Coordinates of C-alpha atoms in Angstrom, one line a residue:
M1 CA -7.8 54.8 -2.4
T2 CA -8.9 52.6 -0.2
D3 CA -6.9 50.2 1.5
I4 CA -7.4 46.6 0.5
I5 CA -5.5 44.5 3.2
Q6 CA -7.7 43.5 6.0
L7 CA -7.5 40.8 8.9
L8 CA -9.8 37.8 8.5
P9 CA -12.4 37.1 10.8
D10 CA -11.5 34.1 13.2
S11 CA -13.9 31.7 11.8
V12 CA -12.6 32.1 8.6
A13 CA -8.8 32.0 9.8
N14 CA -9.9 28.8 12.0
Q15 CA -11.5 27.5 8.8
I16 CA -8.1 27.9 6.8
A17 CA -6.0 26.4 9.7
A18 CA -8.3 23.6 9.7
G19 CA -7.5 22.3 6.2
E20 CA -4.1 21.5 7.3
V21 CA -5.1 19.9 10.4
V22 CA -8.1 18.2 9.4
Q23 CA -8.1 16.6 5.9
R24 CA -10.9 13.8 6.7
P25 CA -12.7 11.6 9.2
A26 CA -9.3 9.7 10.1
S27 CA -7.3 13.3 11.0
V28 CA -9.9 13.8 13.8
V29 CA -9.5 10.6 15.1
K30 CA -5.4 10.6 14.9
E31 CA -5.6 14.2 16.8
L32 CA -7.9 13.4 19.7
V33 CA -6.7 9.8 20.4
E34 CA -2.9 11.4 20.7
N35 CA -5.0 14.0 22.9
A36 CA -5.8 11.3 25.2
I37 CA -2.7 9.5 25.3
D38 CA -0.8 12.7 26.3
A39 CA -3.3 12.9 29.1
G40 CA -2.2 9.3 30.4
A41 CA -5.2 7.4 29.2
T42 CA -5.0 3.5 29.7
E43 CA -8.3 2.9 28.1
I44 CA -9.3 4.5 25.1
T45 CA -12.5 3.9 23.6
I46 CA -13.2 5.2 19.9
S47 CA -16.9 5.0 18.3
I48 CA -17.4 5.7 14.5
G49 CA -20.9 6.4 12.9
D50 CA -20.8 6.4 9.3
A51 CA -17.5 5.9 8.5
G52 CA -17.1 9.7 10.7
R53 CA -19.1 11.6 8.7
T54 CA -22.0 11.9 11.0
S55 CA -20.0 11.1 14.2
I56 CA -16.8 10.7 15.6
Q57 CA -16.4 9.9 19.5
I58 CA -12.9 9.3 21.6
M59 CA -13.5 8.8 25.6
D60 CA -10.6 8.2 27.7
N61 CA -9.8 7.6 31.5
G62 CA -7.0 10.5 31.5
V63 CA -6.4 13.2 34.0
G64 CA -9.2 15.3 32.5
M65 CA -9.4 19.2 32.5
S66 CA -10.8 21.7 35.0
D67 CA -13.8 24.0 33.2
T68 CA -10.8 26.7 32.6
D69 CA -8.9 24.4 30.9
A70 CA -11.4 22.8 28.8
R71 CA -12.7 26.5 27.7
M72 CA -8.9 27.2 26.6
S73 CA -8.5 23.8 24.7
F74 CA -10.5 25.2 22.0
E75 CA -8.3 28.3 21.3
R76 CA -5.7 28.2 18.9
H77 CA -2.3 28.0 20.2
A78 CA -3.5 26.8 23.3
T79 CA -1.5 23.9 25.0
S80 CA 0.0 22.4 27.8
K81 CA 3.0 20.6 26.2
I82 CA 5.4 23.4 25.3
R83 CA 6.2 27.0 26.9
S84 CA 9.1 28.0 24.8
A85 CA 10.1 27.9 21.4
A86 CA 13.2 25.5 22.6
D87 CA 10.7 23.1 23.7
I88 CA 9.5 22.4 19.9
F89 CA 13.1 20.6 19.9
K90 CA 12.9 18.3 22.5
I91 CA 9.2 17.1 22.1
R92 CA 8.1 13.6 23.9
S93 CA 4.4 14.8 23.8
M94 CA 2.0 13.3 20.6
G95 CA 0.6 16.6 20.3
F96 CA 1.8 20.1 21.1
R97 CA 0.8 22.7 18.6
G98 CA -2.4 23.5 20.0
E99 CA -4.5 23.6 17.1
A100 CA -6.3 20.1 17.1
L101 CA -9.5 21.0 19.1
A102 CA -9.6 24.4 17.7
S103 CA -9.4 23.1 13.9
I104 CA -11.9 20.4 14.5
A105 CA -14.3 22.9 16.3
A106 CA -14.1 25.0 13.3
V107 CA -15.4 22.7 10.5
A108 CA -17.8 20.6 13.0
H109 CA -20.1 20.3 16.0
V110 CA -18.1 19.5 18.9
E111 CA -19.5 18.3 22.5
M112 CA -16.9 17.7 25.3
K113 CA -17.2 16.5 28.6
T114 CA -14.3 16.2 30.9
K115 CA -13.6 15.9 34.5
R116 CA -10.7 15.5 37.2
E117 CA -10.3 12.9 39.7
D118 CA -10.9 15.1 42.7
D119 CA -13.4 17.5 41.2
P120 CA -16.8 17.1 42.8
V121 CA -18.2 17.5 39.1
G122 CA -17.2 18.2 35.4
T123 CA -17.6 20.3 32.6
K124 CA -19.9 20.3 29.4
I125 CA -19.1 22.2 26.5
V126 CA -20.9 22.5 22.9
V127 CA -19.0 24.4 20.3
K128 CA -20.3 24.6 16.5
G129 CA -17.9 26.0 13.9
S130 CA -15.8 27.9 16.3
V131 CA -18.6 29.3 18.5
V132 CA -19.1 28.2 22.2
E133 CA -22.7 27.8 22.8
T134 CA -22.8 26.3 26.1
Q135 CA -20.6 25.3 28.9
E136 CA -22.2 24.0 31.9
P137 CA -21.2 21.4 34.9
V138 CA -22.0 17.5 34.2
Q139 CA -21.8 14.6 36.4
F140 CA -19.0 12.7 34.8
Q141 CA -16.5 9.9 35.7
R142 CA -12.7 10.8 35.4
G143 CA -11.5 11.4 32.1
T144 CA -12.5 13.0 28.8
S145 CA -15.3 12.2 26.1
I146 CA -15.4 14.2 22.8
Q147 CA -17.8 13.6 20.3
V148 CA -17.7 15.5 16.8
K149 CA -21.1 15.6 14.7
N150 CA -21.2 16.8 11.0
L151 CA -17.9 17.1 10.1
F152 CA -17.2 19.5 7.2
Y153 CA -21.2 20.8 7.6
N154 CA -20.2 24.3 7.1
I155 CA -17.6 23.6 3.8
P156 CA -19.7 21.5 1.6
A157 CA -17.3 21.4 -1.0
R158 CA -14.6 19.4 1.4
R159 CA -17.7 16.9 2.4
K160 CA -17.9 16.3 -1.4
F161 CA -14.6 15.1 -1.8
L162 CA -14.7 12.5 0.7
K163 CA -14.4 9.2 -0.4
K164 CA -16.8 6.0 0.0
N165 CA -17.2 4.8 3.2
E166 CA -15.3 1.9 2.9
T167 CA -12.2 3.9 2.0
E168 CA -12.6 6.8 4.9
L169 CA -13.2 4.0 7.3
K170 CA -9.9 2.5 5.9
Y171 CA -8.1 5.4 6.8
I172 CA -9.5 5.2 10.4
I173 CA -8.4 1.8 11.0
T174 CA -5.0 2.6 9.5
E175 CA -4.8 5.6 12.1
I176 CA -5.9 3.7 14.7
Y177 CA -3.5 0.7 13.8
H178 CA -0.8 3.0 13.9
T179 CA -1.5 4.3 17.6
A180 CA -2.3 0.8 18.7
L181 CA 1.3 -0.4 17.9
A182 CA 3.0 2.2 19.2
H183 CA 1.3 2.3 22.8
C184 CA 0.7 -1.4 23.5
D185 CA 0.4 -0.3 27.3
I186 CA -3.1 1.2 26.5
S187 CA -6.1 -0.7 25.6
F188 CA -8.2 0.4 22.6
T189 CA -11.7 -0.9 21.9
V190 CA -13.5 0.5 18.7
Y191 CA -17.0 0.5 17.7
K192 CA -18.4 0.9 14.2
D193 CA -22.0 2.2 13.5
G194 CA -22.6 0.8 17.4
D195 CA -21.2 -2.6 16.9
L196 CA -18.3 -3.7 18.5
Y197 CA -15.4 -3.8 15.7
A198 CA -12.0 -4.3 17.5
K199 CA -10.7 -4.7 20.7
F200 CA -6.9 -4.2 21.6
P201 CA -6.2 -5.1 25.2
K202 CA -3.0 -4.4 26.8
S203 CA 0.1 -6.7 25.6
N204 CA 3.7 -6.7 24.8
V205 CA 4.5 -5.8 20.9
K206 CA 4.3 -9.2 19.6
Q207 CA 1.4 -9.8 20.9
R208 CA -0.2 -6.5 19.7
I209 CA 0.9 -7.1 16.4
V210 CA -0.7 -10.5 16.4
N211 CA -3.9 -8.9 17.8
V212 CA -3.9 -6.2 15.3
F213 CA -3.0 -8.4 11.9
G214 CA -3.9 -11.4 13.1
K215 CA -2.4 -15.3 14.2
R216 CA -0.5 -15.7 10.6
F217 CA 2.2 -13.4 12.3
E218 CA 2.6 -15.3 15.2
K219 CA 5.2 -17.8 14.2
S220 CA 7.0 -15.7 11.4
L221 CA 8.3 -12.9 13.6
L222 CA 12.0 -12.5 14.2
R223 CA 13.0 -10.2 17.1
V224 CA 15.5 -6.8 16.2
E225 CA 17.4 -5.5 18.8
S226 CA 20.4 -3.0 19.0
E227 CA 21.0 -0.6 21.3
T228 CA 24.0 1.7 20.8
S229 CA 24.7 5.6 22.1
I230 CA 22.9 7.0 19.1
C231 CA 19.7 5.3 19.2
K232 CA 18.2 2.3 20.5
V233 CA 16.5 0.0 17.7
F234 CA 14.1 -2.8 18.4
G235 CA 11.1 -4.5 17.3
F236 CA 10.0 -7.4 14.7
I237 CA 10.8 -8.6 11.1
G238 CA 9.1 -10.8 8.9
T239 CA 10.7 -14.2 7.7
P240 CA 11.6 -14.0 4.2
E241 CA 9.0 -16.1 3.2
N242 CA 6.4 -13.5 4.3
A243 CA 7.9 -10.9 1.5
K244 CA 5.2 -9.6 -0.5
K245 CA 5.1 -8.1 -3.8
Q246 CA 3.6 -4.7 -2.1
N247 CA 5.2 -3.2 0.9
F248 CA 2.2 -4.1 3.2
N249 CA 2.7 -4.4 7.2
Q250 CA 5.6 -1.7 7.2
Y251 CA 5.8 0.1 10.4
F252 CA 8.4 2.5 11.8
F253 CA 8.1 4.3 15.1
V254 CA 10.4 6.9 16.6
N255 CA 9.8 7.7 20.3
N256 CA 6.6 5.9 20.1
R257 CA 5.3 8.3 17.0
F258 CA 4.4 6.7 13.8
F259 CA 6.5 7.9 10.9
K260 CA 7.4 7.0 6.9
H261 CA 11.1 7.1 6.2
R262 CA 12.1 5.7 2.4
S263 CA 15.5 5.4 2.9
F264 CA 15.1 3.5 6.3
Q265 CA 12.4 1.4 4.2
R266 CA 15.1 0.6 1.5
T267 CA 17.5 -0.3 4.1
V268 CA 15.6 -2.7 5.6
V269 CA 14.8 -4.2 2.1
K270 CA 18.6 -4.5 1.7
A271 CA 19.4 -6.1 4.7
Y272 CA 17.6 -9.1 3.4
G273 CA 19.8 -9.2 0.4
S274 CA 19.5 -12.2 -1.4
L275 CA 17.0 -14.0 1.0
I276 CA 14.2 -12.1 -1.2
S277 CA 13.3 -11.2 -4.7
P278 CA 14.3 -8.1 -5.9
Q279 CA 10.7 -6.6 -6.3
E280 CA 9.3 -8.2 -3.0
Y281 CA 9.0 -6.5 0.5
P282 CA 9.4 -7.9 3.8
P283 CA 6.8 -6.9 6.9
F284 CA 8.5 -5.2 9.6
F285 CA 7.7 -3.3 12.8
I286 CA 10.7 -1.4 13.9
F287 CA 11.2 1.0 17.1
I288 CA 13.7 3.9 17.3
E289 CA 14.2 5.6 20.5
V290 CA 16.3 8.5 20.1
D291 CA 17.2 11.8 21.9
P292 CA 13.8 14.1 21.3
E293 CA 16.6 17.2 20.3
K294 CA 18.1 15.1 17.5
I295 CA 14.8 14.9 15.6
D296 CA 12.4 17.5 14.0
V297 CA 8.7 16.1 14.0
N298 CA 7.5 19.5 13.4
I299 CA 8.2 19.6 9.6
H300 CA 4.8 17.9 8.4
P301 CA 1.4 18.9 9.6
T302 CA 0.3 15.3 10.1
K303 CA 4.0 14.8 11.8
T304 CA 4.6 11.7 9.6
E305 CA 7.3 12.7 8.2
I306 CA 10.7 13.3 10.6
K307 CA 14.1 14.5 10.1
F308 CA 16.9 13.0 11.7
V309 CA 20.2 14.4 12.6
E310 CA 22.2 11.3 12.4
E311 CA 20.0 9.6 9.8
Y312 CA 22.8 7.9 7.9
N313 CA 24.5 6.6 11.2
I314 CA 20.3 5.3 12.3
S315 CA 20.4 3.6 8.8
S316 CA 23.2 1.8 9.3
I317 CA 22.3 0.4 12.5
I318 CA 18.8 -0.4 11.5
E319 CA 20.7 -2.4 8.6
S320 CA 23.1 -4.2 11.0
A321 CA 20.3 -5.2 13.4
V322 CA 18.1 -6.7 10.6
K323 CA 20.9 -8.5 9.4
Y324 CA 22.0 -10.0 12.8
S325 CA 18.2 -11.1 13.7
L326 CA 18.4 -12.9 10.0
G327 CA 21.9 -14.3 11.0
K328 CA 20.8 -15.2 14.2
S329 CA 17.8 -17.1 13.1
N330 CA 19.7 -18.9 10.7
I331 CA 17.9 -17.5 7.9
V332 CA 21.1 -16.9 5.5
P333 CA 22.4 -18.9 2.7
S334 CA 25.2 -21.2 3.7
L335 CA 28.1 -23.4 2.1
D336 CA 27.4 -27.1 2.3
F337 CA 31.0 -28.7 3.1
S338 CA 29.3 -32.0 3.7
D339 CA 29.4 -33.5 -0.1
D340 CA 32.0 -35.5 -1.6
T341 CA 33.7 -32.7 -3.7
N342 CA 37.4 -33.3 -4.2
Y343 CA 38.8 -30.0 -3.2
D344 CA 42.4 -31.2 -4.5
D345 CA 41.8 -29.8 -7.8
M346 CA 41.4 -26.1 -6.2
F347 CA 45.2 -26.0 -5.1
V348 CA 48.0 -26.2 -7.8
K349 CA 49.6 -29.7 -8.2
P350 CA 53.5 -30.6 -7.6
S351 CA 55.4 -29.6 -10.7
S352 CA 56.1 -33.2 -11.3
H353 CA 52.4 -33.6 -12.2
E354 CA 51.8 -33.7 -16.1
V355 CA 49.8 -31.0 -17.3
K356 CA 47.5 -31.4 -20.4
V357 CA 46.5 -28.7 -22.8
P358 CA 43.4 -27.7 -22.8
S359 CA 41.6 -28.4 -26.1
I360 CA 38.5 -27.0 -27.8
K361 CA 36.1 -29.4 -30.1
V362 CA 34.4 -27.7 -32.9
N363 CA 31.3 -29.1 -34.8
P364 CA 31.5 -27.1 -38.0
G365 CA 28.0 -28.3 -39.2
Y366 CA 26.1 -27.3 -36.1
N367 CA 22.9 -25.0 -36.9
P368 CA 22.1 -23.1 -33.8
F369 CA 18.4 -22.1 -35.6
A370 CA 17.8 -25.7 -36.5
N371 CA 14.8 -27.4 -34.5
S372 CA 14.7 -23.7 -32.9
S373 CA 11.1 -21.9 -32.4
F374 CA 12.1 -19.6 -35.6
E375 CA 11.4 -22.3 -37.9
K376 CA 8.8 -24.1 -36.4
E377 CA 5.3 -23.4 -38.0
D378 CA 2.1 -23.2 -35.9
P379 CA -0.7 -22.9 -37.5
N380 CA -2.4 -21.3 -34.3
F381 CA -0.3 -18.2 -34.9
R382 CA 0.0 -18.0 -38.8
N383 CA -0.5 -14.0 -39.9
W384 CA -1.1 -13.2 -36.4
E385 CA 0.5 -9.8 -37.2
Q386 CA -2.7 -8.9 -39.4
L387 CA -4.5 -8.3 -35.8
F388 CA -2.1 -5.1 -35.6
E389 CA -3.9 -3.6 -38.5
D390 CA -6.9 -2.5 -36.3
F391 CA -4.7 -1.0 -33.9
E392 CA -2.7 1.2 -36.1
R393 CA -5.6 2.2 -37.8
S394 CA -8.2 3.2 -35.0
P395 CA -6.2 4.8 -32.0
E396 CA -7.8 4.5 -28.6
P397 CA -8.9 8.2 -27.5
D398 CA -7.1 8.6 -24.5
I399 CA -3.6 7.8 -26.1
P400 CA -1.5 10.8 -27.1
Q401 CA -2.4 11.7 -31.0
Q402 CA 0.8 12.4 -32.3
T403 CA 1.7 8.1 -31.3
Y404 CA -0.5 7.4 -34.0
E405 CA -0.6 9.9 -36.7
S406 CA 1.5 8.6 -39.3
A407 CA -0.2 4.9 -38.6
I408 CA -3.4 6.5 -39.4
N409 CA -2.7 7.9 -42.3
S410 CA -0.6 4.8 -43.4
Q411 CA -2.4 2.2 -46.4
S412 CA -0.1 -0.2 -46.3
E413 CA -1.2 -3.9 -45.8
T414 CA 0.4 -6.4 -43.1
S415 CA -1.1 -9.7 -45.4
H416 CA 2.3 -9.9 -46.8
I417 CA 4.2 -10.7 -43.6
Q418 CA 4.1 -14.4 -42.7
Q419 CA 6.4 -14.1 -39.7
T420 CA 7.7 -11.4 -37.1
S421 CA 10.3 -12.1 -34.2
C422 CA 9.8 -10.4 -31.0
L423 CA 12.0 -8.9 -28.4
Q424 CA 11.7 -9.1 -24.7
V425 CA 13.3 -6.3 -23.2
A426 CA 14.2 -6.3 -19.3
K427 CA 11.5 -8.4 -19.1
K428 CA 9.2 -5.7 -18.8
Y429 CA 8.4 -5.1 -22.5
I430 CA 8.2 -6.6 -25.8
V431 CA 9.0 -5.2 -29.2
T432 CA 7.7 -6.5 -32.4
Q433 CA 7.3 -5.2 -36.0
G434 CA 4.4 -3.6 -37.0
K435 CA 3.7 -2.6 -40.7
T436 CA 4.3 1.3 -39.8
G437 CA 7.0 1.0 -37.1
L438 CA 8.0 -0.9 -33.9
L439 CA 5.4 -2.0 -31.5
I440 CA 6.3 -1.7 -27.8
I441 CA 3.9 -3.7 -25.5
D442 CA 4.1 -2.9 -21.8
I443 CA 3.8 -7.0 -20.6
K444 CA 2.2 -5.9 -17.3
R445 CA -0.4 -3.6 -18.3
A446 CA -1.2 -5.6 -21.3
H447 CA -1.8 -8.7 -19.2
S448 CA -4.0 -6.8 -17.0
R449 CA -6.5 -5.8 -20.1
I450 CA -6.2 -9.5 -21.4
V451 CA -7.3 -10.9 -17.4
L452 CA -10.0 -8.1 -17.3
E453 CA -11.5 -8.7 -20.6
K454 CA -11.9 -12.4 -19.5
L455 CA -13.0 -11.7 -15.9
L456 CA -16.2 -9.2 -17.7
S457 CA -16.7 -12.1 -20.0
S458 CA -16.7 -14.9 -17.2
A459 CA -18.9 -12.7 -15.0
Q460 CA -21.7 -12.3 -17.7
Q461 CA -22.4 -16.0 -17.7
E462 CA -24.5 -17.9 -15.3
S463 CA -21.3 -19.6 -13.6
A464 CA -18.0 -18.0 -14.2
P465 CA -15.1 -21.1 -14.3
C466 CA -13.5 -21.9 -10.9
Q467 CA -10.9 -24.0 -10.1
K468 CA -11.6 -25.8 -6.8
I469 CA -8.6 -26.0 -4.1
L470 CA -7.8 -29.3 -2.8
M471 CA -6.5 -28.2 0.6
P472 CA -8.8 -25.1 1.3
V473 CA -7.0 -22.1 2.4
K474 CA -7.7 -20.3 5.4
I475 CA -7.2 -16.3 5.4
E476 CA -7.4 -14.2 8.3
L477 CA -7.3 -10.4 7.5
D478 CA -7.7 -7.4 9.6
S479 CA -11.1 -5.9 10.7
S480 CA -11.5 -3.4 8.0
D481 CA -10.5 -5.9 4.9
F482 CA -12.7 -8.8 6.4
D483 CA -15.8 -6.1 6.2
T484 CA -14.9 -5.1 2.9
I485 CA -14.7 -8.8 1.2
S486 CA -17.9 -9.5 3.1
D487 CA -20.0 -6.7 1.7
I488 CA -19.0 -7.8 -1.8
L489 CA -18.7 -11.4 -1.2
P490 CA -21.7 -12.3 -3.7
E491 CA -19.9 -10.3 -6.6
L492 CA -16.5 -12.0 -6.0
Q493 CA -18.5 -15.3 -6.4
S494 CA -19.6 -14.0 -9.7
F495 CA -16.0 -14.0 -11.0
G496 CA -15.1 -17.5 -9.9
F497 CA -14.1 -17.2 -6.4
D498 CA -15.7 -19.8 -3.8
I499 CA -15.3 -17.8 -0.5
E500 CA -16.9 -18.6 2.9
I501 CA -16.9 -16.5 6.2
F502 CA -15.4 -18.7 8.5
G503 CA -15.2 -16.9 11.9
K504 CA -14.3 -13.2 13.0
N505 CA -11.9 -11.7 10.5
C506 CA -11.3 -15.2 8.6
F507 CA -12.3 -16.6 5.6
V508 CA -11.8 -20.2 3.8
V509 CA -11.2 -20.1 0.0
N510 CA -12.7 -23.4 -1.7
G511 CA -12.2 -22.2 -5.0
C512 CA -10.6 -19.4 -7.3
P513 CA -10.8 -18.1 -10.9
A514 CA -8.8 -19.7 -13.4
N515 CA -6.3 -16.8 -13.8
V516 CA -5.1 -16.7 -9.8
D517 CA -2.6 -18.4 -8.7
I518 CA -4.2 -20.8 -5.9
S519 CA -0.9 -20.0 -3.5
E520 CA -1.3 -16.3 -4.0
T521 CA -4.8 -16.4 -3.6
E522 CA -4.1 -14.5 0.2
Q523 CA -1.7 -11.8 -1.5
V524 CA -4.2 -11.1 -4.4
L525 CA -7.5 -10.6 -2.1
A526 CA -5.2 -8.3 -0.1
E527 CA -4.1 -6.3 -3.3
F528 CA -7.5 -6.2 -4.4
V529 CA -9.2 -5.1 -1.2
R530 CA -6.6 -1.9 -1.1
M531 CA -7.4 -1.1 -4.8
Y532 CA -11.2 -1.6 -4.5
T533 CA -11.4 0.9 -1.4
E534 CA -9.0 3.4 -3.1
N535 CA -11.9 3.4 -6.2
Q536 CA -14.2 6.0 -6.4
I537 CA -16.9 4.6 -7.9
N538 CA -20.0 4.4 -5.6
A539 CA -22.8 3.4 -8.2
K540 CA -24.4 0.0 -7.3
E541 CA -24.3 -1.2 -11.3
K542 CA -20.6 -0.4 -11.6
I543 CA -19.5 -2.7 -8.6
R544 CA -18.9 -5.6 -10.8
E545 CA -16.9 -3.3 -13.3
N546 CA -15.3 -2.2 -10.4
I547 CA -14.3 -5.5 -9.1
A548 CA -13.1 -6.6 -12.2
V549 CA -10.8 -3.8 -12.6
S550 CA -9.2 -4.1 -9.4
L551 CA -9.1 -8.0 -9.9
A552 CA -7.0 -7.8 -13.1
K553 CA -4.5 -5.1 -11.9
S554 CA -3.9 -7.3 -8.6
T555 CA -3.8 -10.9 -10.5
S556 CA -1.4 -9.1 -13.0
L557 CA 1.1 -8.2 -10.7
F558 CA 3.1 -11.5 -11.6
R559 CA 7.0 -11.2 -11.3
N560 CA 8.8 -10.5 -14.4
V561 CA 9.7 -13.9 -16.5
T562 CA 11.4 -14.9 -19.4
M563 CA 8.9 -15.0 -22.4
Q564 CA 10.1 -17.7 -25.2
Q565 CA 9.0 -16.5 -29.0
D566 CA 6.0 -18.8 -28.8
E567 CA 5.1 -17.3 -25.6
M568 CA 5.6 -13.6 -26.4
Q569 CA 3.3 -14.4 -30.1
A570 CA 0.5 -15.9 -28.3
F571 CA 0.3 -13.2 -25.5
I572 CA 0.1 -10.6 -28.6
A573 CA -2.4 -12.6 -30.0
Q574 CA -4.7 -12.6 -27.1
L575 CA -3.7 -8.6 -26.3
F576 CA -5.0 -8.2 -29.8
Q577 CA -8.2 -9.7 -29.4
C578 CA -9.2 -7.6 -26.6
Q579 CA -11.7 -4.6 -27.2
S580 CA -9.4 -2.3 -25.8
H581 CA -6.1 -3.5 -26.8
S582 CA -3.8 -0.7 -26.3
L583 CA -4.8 0.4 -22.7
S584 CA -4.4 -1.3 -19.5
A585 CA -7.4 -2.4 -17.2
D586 CA -7.1 0.9 -15.3
G587 CA -6.8 2.9 -18.6
K588 CA -3.3 3.6 -19.0
V589 CA -1.0 2.9 -22.2
A590 CA -0.2 -0.5 -22.5
V591 CA 1.1 -0.1 -26.4
I592 CA 2.9 2.6 -28.0
L593 CA 4.1 2.7 -31.8
L594 CA 7.7 4.0 -32.7
E595 CA 7.0 5.0 -36.3
Y596 CA 10.0 4.1 -38.6
D597 CA 9.9 7.9 -39.9
E598 CA 10.3 8.7 -36.3
I599 CA 13.4 6.6 -36.2
L600 CA 15.0 7.6 -39.3
Q601 CA 15.0 11.1 -38.0
K602 CA 17.3 10.0 -35.1
F603 CA 20.0 9.0 -37.5
K604 CA 19.9 12.1 -39.5

């Protein structure tokens, strides 16, 4: 019997290794920019072509490499950052594994030019699919230039699963933001398809934040600073007024490396206490400096997940620093003792003071249900329960069939029901009575369905309804979001947005759809851009549908509110007039049926 275990060819092994390091074009940008930073660069230029599919070029003015080092840099596990296993636990550089160039060269065409300051000439190397094709001298300035072309040319399956250009570019810009925020002493210049896209000159941390995210942050950032024997924490947090319903613009950095940490994120939100609503998230840019031996950055290929030896203590330091910053800025609830309240009543009276026995007055004729909404007869809602009939007879195909089996078989009528009470649970659900069971409605999901069908109906008209704004709202976005909205501006206008370009990365909103709260226009557009860029629909004829779904989801993210009986009944009536009343805008279950038979079984 022949042996079956064999060594993989280097080309195949490199492609497998590349799958961990190079997930998309943004991964290439991240790895190459980090190499440039480790080379001591003070100026980095990034050029992106076709969202990184066809071309990515990173140029820096770092120390450069000799011809031997240039060649060795394409070998797996070749690195200048570590010499022993012990070095892994005290990493101060951005990269250290020696996998980046080897992995990139395994799945793309790579051309490198590099030169040290004292060398008379530089070196040019061309590598295709891990094979070095040429290496020759070249005239070049100090530093390194690496151009990556035709990413995943030899792995068509990986290339096919790349998202649309807008999404891939968004990932690239996000990686650039992470690096630019962590290294304010380095200037970054970004080109997109040959045009200048963004430029971040050397600056301090606050100015870099403003340069990246716009002037809206200029007057709304509070400094955070705390230094202990465990770590140093510094950076900026946003005022409570800047808290949003989504966790945008929340950044942690440790030793100038971006990382994600849910526990620390919850700590920052907790520090705000009652200054923000329970489901709002403040922006923050928090930097942590800690002994490299007290963290492990090697637990994930992208190095964005980091383990801390003293996580609990650091979390407490972060919370304390944020609370101190809010208190120092007088952004805390305070007691007002300037009124004329008689505080003598708070203390015990002398024994000579006559004490009156408290009494309770009762009105035995009071009827708490008199004049209530339960006794009101509104002709608009009379027999609205009949709208449930189609729901219980014709379930949506995407809903689990067992949810509806009894309802489908039921032939009972609902015409005899004149009025059914509704119950709101946890401000998230509406429970009401159907003919074969209890209907449970997810308010937010149902609302997104109502909004979606209204948007689609409005977009089919020649002019969608638009509520004009008395004072136009100026919205400043980052370059990526600005480009997304610019590309689909006509389609947005068809839905009722009156938006005009107003300078670099800036729009003026003169009006918005009737279902959009004017005060939340900027937040709705930001959430819409995120949802739109993550959507996989590329077909031109699907753009309006795609926009409608994204807008419906973003505009339906209102705060949980208490609904009265008439409001819930009107809401249900609107929902069951929709064509797909049991599904949310993005196809998730919005209404479920809990059958009476199932309830009875629970009590046996």
